[in-house]
Coordinates of C-alpha atoms and ligand atoms in Angstrom, one line a residue:
X1 CA 116.3 122.0 119.7
X2 CA 114.3 118.8 121.0
X3 CA 116.3 115.6 121.1
X4 CA 113.5 113.7 121.2
X5 CA 114.0 109.6 120.4
X6 CA 110.9 107.5 119.8
X7 CA 112.6 104.2 120.8
X8 CA 110.6 101.1 119.1
X9 CA 112.2 97.3 120.1
X10 CA 109.5 95.3 118.3
X11 CA 109.9 91.6 118.5
X12 CA 112.5 88.8 118.9
X13 CA 115.9 90.0 119.4
X14 CA 114.3 93.5 119.2
X15 CA 114.6 94.3 122.6
X16 CA 117.3 93.8 123.6
X17 CA 119.3 95.2 121.2
X18 CA 117.3 98.1 121.0
X19 CA 118.3 98.4 125.0
X20 CA 122.4 98.4 124.4
X21 CA 121.8 101.0 121.7
X22 CA 119.8 102.9 124.1
X23 CA 122.4 102.9 127.4
X24 CA 124.9 103.9 124.5
X25 CA 122.6 106.8 124.0
X26 CA 122.1 107.7 127.6
X27 CA 126.0 107.3 127.7
X28 CA 127.1 110.0 125.8
X29 CA 124.8 112.8 127.5
X30 CA 123.6 114.7 125.6
X31 CA 120.4 115.1 127.1
X32 CA 118.2 112.7 124.9
X33 CA 115.0 112.4 125.4
X34 CA 114.0 108.5 124.6
X35 CA 110.9 107.4 124.8
X36 CA 109.5 103.6 124.0
X37 CA 106.3 102.5 122.4
X38 CA 104.7 99.0 120.5
X39 CA 105.5 98.6 116.8
X40 CA 104.9 94.9 115.1
X41 CA 104.1 91.9 116.8
X42 CA 104.1 92.7 120.6
X43 CA 101.9 95.5 119.6
X44 CA 99.2 93.5 117.9
X45 CA 99.3 90.7 121.3
X46 CA 98.3 94.4 123.2
X47 CA 96.2 96.4 121.0
X48 CA 95.5 94.2 118.0
X49 CA 97.2 97.1 115.8
X50 CA 101.2 96.2 114.6
X51 CA 100.8 100.4 114.5
X52 CA 98.8 101.1 117.5
X53 CA 97.7 105.1 117.4
X54 CA 100.1 105.8 120.4
X55 CA 102.6 104.6 119.0
X56 CA 101.6 106.7 115.4
X57 CA 101.6 109.7 118.1
X58 CA 105.4 109.5 119.7
X59 CA 106.9 108.8 116.5
X60 CA 105.3 112.2 114.4
X61 CA 106.3 114.2 118.2
X62 CA 109.6 112.3 118.4
X63 CA 112.7 114.0 116.3
X64 CA 113.7 110.4 115.4
X65 CA 112.9 107.1 116.1
X66 CA 115.2 103.8 116.9
X67 CA 113.9 100.8 116.1
X68 CA 114.4 97.4 116.8
X69 CA 113.1 94.9 114.7
X70 CA 109.5 92.5 113.5
X71 CA 108.0 89.5 113.3
X72 CA 107.9 85.7 114.3
X73 CA 106.6 82.9 113.4
X74 CA 104.0 83.9 116.5
X75 CA 101.9 86.4 114.1
X76 CA 102.4 84.0 110.1
X77 CA 99.2 83.5 110.4
X78 CA 97.3 86.6 111.1
X79 CA 95.1 88.0 108.7
X80 CA 97.5 90.4 106.1
X81 CA 96.4 93.6 108.5
X82 CA 97.3 92.5 111.0
X83 CA 100.7 91.4 110.8
X84 CA 104.0 92.8 112.0
X85 CA 104.9 93.9 108.8
X86 CA 102.2 96.3 108.3
X87 CA 103.0 98.4 111.4
X88 CA 106.8 98.5 109.7
X89 CA 105.5 99.3 106.5
X90 CA 102.8 102.2 108.2
X91 CA 105.8 103.9 110.0
X92 CA 107.5 104.3 107.3
X93 CA 104.7 105.5 105.1
X94 CA 103.4 107.5 108.1
X95 CA 106.3 109.6 108.5
X96 CA 107.4 110.5 104.7
X97 CA 110.7 108.3 104.8
X98 CA 111.9 109.3 101.3
X99 CA 115.5 108.3 101.2
X100 CA 116.9 105.4 102.5
X101 CA 121.1 105.2 103.5
X102 CA 123.1 101.6 104.3
X103 CA 126.6 101.6 104.5
X104 CA 127.8 99.1 103.8
X105 CA 131.2 98.6 105.8
X106 CA 133.7 95.8 106.2
X107 CA 135.8 96.0 109.1
X108 CA 139.4 94.9 109.1
X109 CA 139.0 92.4 111.5
X110 CA 135.8 90.8 110.2
X111 CA 137.6 90.4 106.3
X112 CA 137.5 87.0 107.1
X113 CA 133.5 86.7 106.6
X114 CA 132.9 87.8 103.5
X115 CA 132.6 85.3 100.5
X116 CA 135.0 87.9 98.4
X117 CA 138.6 88.2 99.0
X118 CA 140.0 89.9 102.0
X119 CA 141.9 92.4 99.9
X120 CA 139.1 93.1 97.2
X121 CA 136.7 94.2 100.5
X122 CA 139.0 94.8 103.5
X123 CA 138.6 98.9 104.8
X124 CA 135.5 98.8 102.3
X125 CA 133.2 101.5 103.2
X126 CA 130.2 103.0 101.2
X127 CA 126.7 104.6 101.5
X128 CA 123.7 103.3 98.8
X129 CA 121.2 106.2 98.9
X130 CA 118.2 104.9 97.3
X131 CA 114.7 106.5 97.1
X132 CA 111.8 104.8 98.6
X133 CA 108.3 106.1 97.8
X134 CA 108.9 106.8 94.0
X135 CA 109.5 105.0 90.7
X136 CA 107.8 101.3 89.4
X137 CA 106.7 99.6 93.0
X138 CA 104.5 102.5 93.4
X139 CA 103.8 103.5 89.4
X140 CA 100.1 103.6 88.2
X141 CA 98.9 102.2 86.6
X142 CA 99.8 98.7 87.5
X143 CA 97.9 95.5 86.8
X144 CA 97.1 91.4 85.6
X145 CA 94.1 91.7 83.2
X146 CA 93.1 89.8 80.0
X147 CA 94.3 91.2 76.4
X148 CA 93.5 89.9 73.5
X149 CA 93.3 86.4 74.5
X150 CA 95.7 86.5 77.4
X151 CA 97.0 87.6 80.6
X152 CA 98.8 91.1 80.3
X153 CA 101.0 92.6 83.0
X154 CA 101.9 95.7 83.3
X155 CA 103.8 98.0 86.0
X156 CA 104.7 101.8 85.5
X157 CA 108.2 103.7 85.8
X158 CA 107.8 107.4 87.0
X159 CA 109.5 109.7 88.8
X160 CA 109.0 113.5 89.1
X161 CA 112.4 115.5 88.9
X162 CA 111.5 117.6 92.1
X163 CA 111.5 113.7 93.1
X164 CA 114.6 112.8 92.2
X165 CA 116.5 116.2 93.1
X166 CA 115.6 116.0 96.6
X167 CA 116.7 112.3 96.5
X168 CA 119.9 113.6 94.5
X169 CA 120.3 116.5 97.6
X170 CA 120.7 113.6 100.3
X171 CA 123.7 112.1 98.4
X172 CA 125.2 114.9 97.9
X173 CA 125.4 115.8 101.4
X174 CA 126.3 112.6 102.4
X175 CA 128.9 112.8 100.6
X176 CA 129.6 116.4 101.6
X177 CA 130.4 114.4 105.2
X178 CA 132.5 111.9 103.3
X179 CA 134.8 110.7 100.5
X180 CA 132.7 113.4 98.2
X181 CA 132.1 111.6 95.5
X182 CA 128.6 110.3 94.3
X183 CA 128.1 107.7 91.5
X184 CA 124.5 108.2 90.4
X185 CA 123.0 104.8 88.7
X186 CA 121.0 104.1 85.9
X187 CA 119.9 102.4 83.4
X188 CA 119.5 106.1 80.4
X189 CA 119.9 103.9 77.5
X190 CA 117.2 101.8 77.6
X191 CA 114.1 104.2 80.2
X192 CA 113.3 107.4 79.5
X193 CA 112.9 107.6 83.5
X194 CA 116.0 107.1 84.3
X195 CA 117.3 109.2 81.8
X196 CA 115.7 112.3 83.2
X197 CA 117.0 110.6 86.6
X198 CA 120.7 111.7 85.3
X199 CA 119.7 115.3 83.4
X200 CA 118.8 115.9 86.9
X201 CA 122.0 114.5 89.2
X202 CA 124.4 116.2 86.9
X203 CA 121.7 119.5 87.5
X204 CA 123.3 120.0 91.0
X205 CA 127.0 119.4 90.3
X206 CA 127.0 123.3 90.6
X207 CA 125.5 123.0 93.9
X208 CA 128.4 121.5 95.8
X209 CA 131.6 121.9 93.8
X210 CA 133.1 119.9 96.8
X211 CA 131.3 116.5 95.0
X212 CA 132.5 114.7 92.1
X213 CA 129.6 112.6 90.1
X214 CA 129.7 110.0 88.1
X215 CA 127.5 108.0 86.5
X216 CA 126.9 104.0 86.3
X217 CA 124.1 102.0 84.4
X218 CA 122.8 99.6 86.3
X219 CA 124.4 96.3 85.0
X220 CA 127.7 97.8 84.8
X221 CA 127.4 98.8 88.9
X222 CA 126.1 95.3 89.7
X223 CA 128.8 93.9 88.3
X224 CA 131.8 96.5 89.6
X225 CA 130.1 96.3 93.6
X226 CA 132.0 92.5 93.3
X227 CA 134.7 93.5 91.3
X228 CA 135.9 96.2 93.4
X229 CA 133.8 98.0 95.1
X230 CA 136.7 100.1 97.0
X231 CA 135.8 101.9 94.1
X232 CA 132.7 103.8 95.5
X233 CA 132.4 106.1 97.6
X234 CA 128.4 107.5 97.5
X235 CA 125.6 105.7 95.5
X236 CA 122.4 107.0 94.5
X237 CA 119.6 105.3 93.3
X238 CA 115.5 104.8 92.4
X239 CA 113.7 102.8 94.5
X240 CA 114.4 99.1 92.5
X241 CA 117.9 99.2 91.5
X242 CA 118.3 100.7 95.0
X243 CA 116.5 97.5 96.5
X244 CA 118.6 95.0 94.2
X245 CA 121.8 97.0 94.9
X246 CA 121.5 97.9 98.8
X247 CA 121.0 93.5 99.2
X248 CA 123.9 93.2 96.5
X249 CA 126.1 95.6 98.4
X250 CA 125.3 94.6 101.8
X251 CA 126.7 91.2 101.7
X252 CA 130.2 92.1 100.8
X253 CA 130.3 92.6 104.0
X254 CA 129.0 89.5 105.2
X255 CA 127.3 89.8 109.1
X256 CA 124.4 90.6 109.0
X257 CA 124.7 92.0 112.4
X258 CA 126.5 94.7 112.0
X259 CA 124.5 96.8 109.2
X260 CA 123.1 99.9 110.6
X261 CA 120.4 101.2 107.9
X262 CA 118.5 105.1 108.3
X263 CA 115.6 106.3 106.3
X264 CA 114.9 109.8 106.1
X265 CA 111.9 112.4 105.3
X266 CA 112.6 116.1 103.8
X267 CA 113.3 117.0 107.1
X268 CA 116.1 114.5 107.8
X269 CA 113.6 113.3 110.6
X270 CA 114.6 109.7 110.5
X271 CA 113.5 105.7 111.2
X272 CA 116.8 104.5 112.2
X273 CA 116.9 100.1 112.4
X274 CA 119.4 97.5 111.9
X275 CA 119.4 96.2 108.7
X276 CA 118.9 92.4 109.9
X277 CA 114.9 90.9 110.8
X278 CA 113.8 89.8 114.0
X279 CA 115.9 86.6 114.4
X280 CA 113.2 84.6 116.4
X281 CA 115.9 81.8 116.5
X282 CA 118.1 83.4 119.3
X283 CA 115.5 85.6 120.8
X284 CA 115.9 86.5 124.0
X285 CA 119.2 83.9 124.8
X286 CA 121.7 86.8 124.9
X287 CA 123.2 86.0 121.6
X288 CA 122.3 88.8 119.2
X289 CA 124.6 91.2 118.1
X290 CA 123.7 94.8 119.0
X291 CA 126.4 96.8 117.1
X292 CA 123.8 97.0 114.0
X293 CA 121.4 98.8 116.2
X294 CA 124.4 100.6 118.3
X295 CA 126.0 101.9 114.5
X296 CA 122.7 102.6 113.2
X297 CA 122.5 104.6 116.6
X298 CA 125.5 106.6 115.2
X299 CA 123.5 107.3 111.7
X300 CA 121.0 109.1 114.0
X301 CA 123.3 111.1 116.2
X302 CA 124.9 111.8 112.0
X303 CA 121.6 112.4 110.4
X304 CA 119.0 113.6 112.1
X305 CA 121.2 115.6 114.7
X306 CA 123.9 116.8 112.7
X307 CA 126.4 115.6 116.2
X308 CA 129.0 114.2 113.7
X309 CA 131.7 114.2 116.5
X310 CA 129.4 112.0 118.5
X311 CA 128.5 110.1 115.9
X312 CA 132.7 108.8 115.1
X313 CA 132.7 108.4 118.7
X314 CA 130.2 105.8 118.9
X315 CA 131.7 104.2 115.7
X316 CA 135.5 104.0 117.2
X317 CA 134.3 102.3 119.9
X318 CA 132.7 99.9 117.4
X319 CA 135.8 99.1 115.4
X320 CA 137.9 99.2 119.3
X321 CA 135.9 96.4 120.1
X322 CA 136.0 94.2 117.4
X323 CA 139.7 95.3 117.5
X324 CA 140.1 94.1 121.1
X325 CA 138.3 90.7 119.8
X326 CA 135.6 90.6 121.6
X327 CA 132.8 88.8 119.0
X328 CA 129.2 87.5 119.0
X329 CA 128.3 84.4 118.0
X330 CA 127.5 85.6 114.5
X331 CA 130.9 87.1 113.9
X332 CA 132.7 84.8 116.6
X333 CA 136.5 83.2 114.8
X334 CA 139.1 81.0 116.5
X335 CA 141.0 83.5 118.5
X336 CA 138.6 85.7 119.1
X337 CA 136.6 86.1 122.1
X338 CA 132.9 85.6 122.3
X339 CA 131.1 87.7 124.2
X340 CA 127.0 87.7 124.3
X341 CA 124.7 90.5 123.5
X342 CA 124.6 92.4 126.7
X343 CA 128.4 91.9 127.3
X344 CA 128.7 93.2 123.9
X345 CA 127.1 96.1 124.9
X346 CA 129.0 96.7 128.3
X347 CA 132.2 96.5 126.1
X348 CA 131.6 99.0 123.5
X349 CA 130.5 101.3 126.8
X350 CA 133.8 100.8 128.1
X351 CA 135.5 101.7 124.8
X352 CA 133.4 105.2 124.5
Ligands
LIG401 P1 116.6 87.7 110.0 O1 117.2 88.5 110.0 O2 115.4 88.0 111.1 O3 117.7 86.7 110.4 C1 118.2 85.3 109.6 C2 119.6 84.6 110.2 O4 120.9 85.9 110.6 C3 119.5 84.4 111.8 O5 119.9 82.9 111.7 C4 119.5 85.1 112.9 O6 120.0 84.1 113.8 C5 120.7 86.0 111.6 N1 120.9 87.3 113.0 C6 120.2 88.1 113.0 N2 120.5 89.5 113.1 C7 121.4 89.2 113.5 C8 122.0 89.4 115.2 N3 121.9 91.0 115.1 N4 122.7 88.6 115.5 C9 123.3 87.4 115.2 N5 122.7 86.7 114.5 C10 121.7 87.7 113.6 O7 116.0 86.9 109.0 P2 114.8 85.6 108.8 O8 115.3 84.6 109.7 O9 114.4 85.7 107.7 O10 113.1 86.7 109.5 C11 113.2 86.7 110.9 C12 111.9 87.5 110.6 O11 112.2 89.1 111.1 C13 110.8 87.4 110.0 O12 109.4 87.5 110.7 C14 110.7 88.3 109.2 O13 109.6 88.6 108.9 C15 111.2 89.6 109.9 N6 112.0 90.6 109.5 C16 111.8 91.9 110.2 C17 113.4 92.8 109.2 C18 112.1 94.5 109.6 O14 112.2 94.6 111.1 N7 112.5 95.5 109.1 C19 113.5 92.1 108.4 C20 113.6 91.4 107.5 C21 112.8 90.3 108.6

């Protein structure tokens, strides 16, 4: 198999944090071909287009894409078509990325960063699998129009069974590599679309005899995530519920600089990026935490290339540097050792 990775540093802290993840990938000596291209504001400055043709070509030909972040105040005044975010939406759509995977892991060393009690969250390790291309966010008809003399707003929630089945499979297969439990989140007591969601999830069970499936209504899931989040392994849900629950879950950890993400297509081609933005306030100052991007590279190893051992090696190196007391400013506490972006990368390389 070829191992082409398209690297898109983007804007703000993007170039600094992707540089550290690239050093980690190179250090593993796995024969990756890494090539960089422009996305977001950097691409607008160079070409006038946030997702230029050269980037499209490279991203389509690659097996995986590693992205930093895009955006910043410099481009906020541009017309909508030229905004950096357009580049991000453009590449996600172009690559048919329908499955968004967001782990929320709380390393015991960082338990104080959470707003929840350390005993509730310490050791948390859950994975939210969110459907990304369907649901009420894309359903037609939609709009705001005049009806019977007043404004009327409407959207349409829908899923086909094949859309549900393919995201269900992503969740079951991810659970097979983890704690072997899937909790499917719906609102079947009120919404027919999500009754179908539950039915199709149940139909998948015979294909994955080693995985235990449970169901939860979304209101209860929102509650359980803050009450007892460690009960979950993999949570799978639709686009809208997933949007909300994945943000809730990521905040359980309290440290945005630690959270990776993956968006996959039907053949496990993926776009891997930290969950945070381009942090223009600290860009170019060697202050950004590169660990979310390094952990995104670990997801790239696991999900696109099925290199589970290498993925764990990177994750264990991150655990080790935290245990050794290395901290960037965003996760710093008294008694630990404050380092910059590059020094954190050095520490991870040493731990590898
Ligand atoms: P942000 O995530 O960039 O920053 C929020 C806060 O977290 C800031 O104080 C920042 O310094 C800090 N932070 C973020 N990542 C960090 C890291 N790795 N290490 C240390 N501190 C970190 O969100 P924002 O300020 O709302 O947005 C800034 C820009 O990023 C905007 O232009 C926005 O559109 C863009 N953005 C891009 C993405 C993306 O590329 N996927 C996502 C969100 C926001």
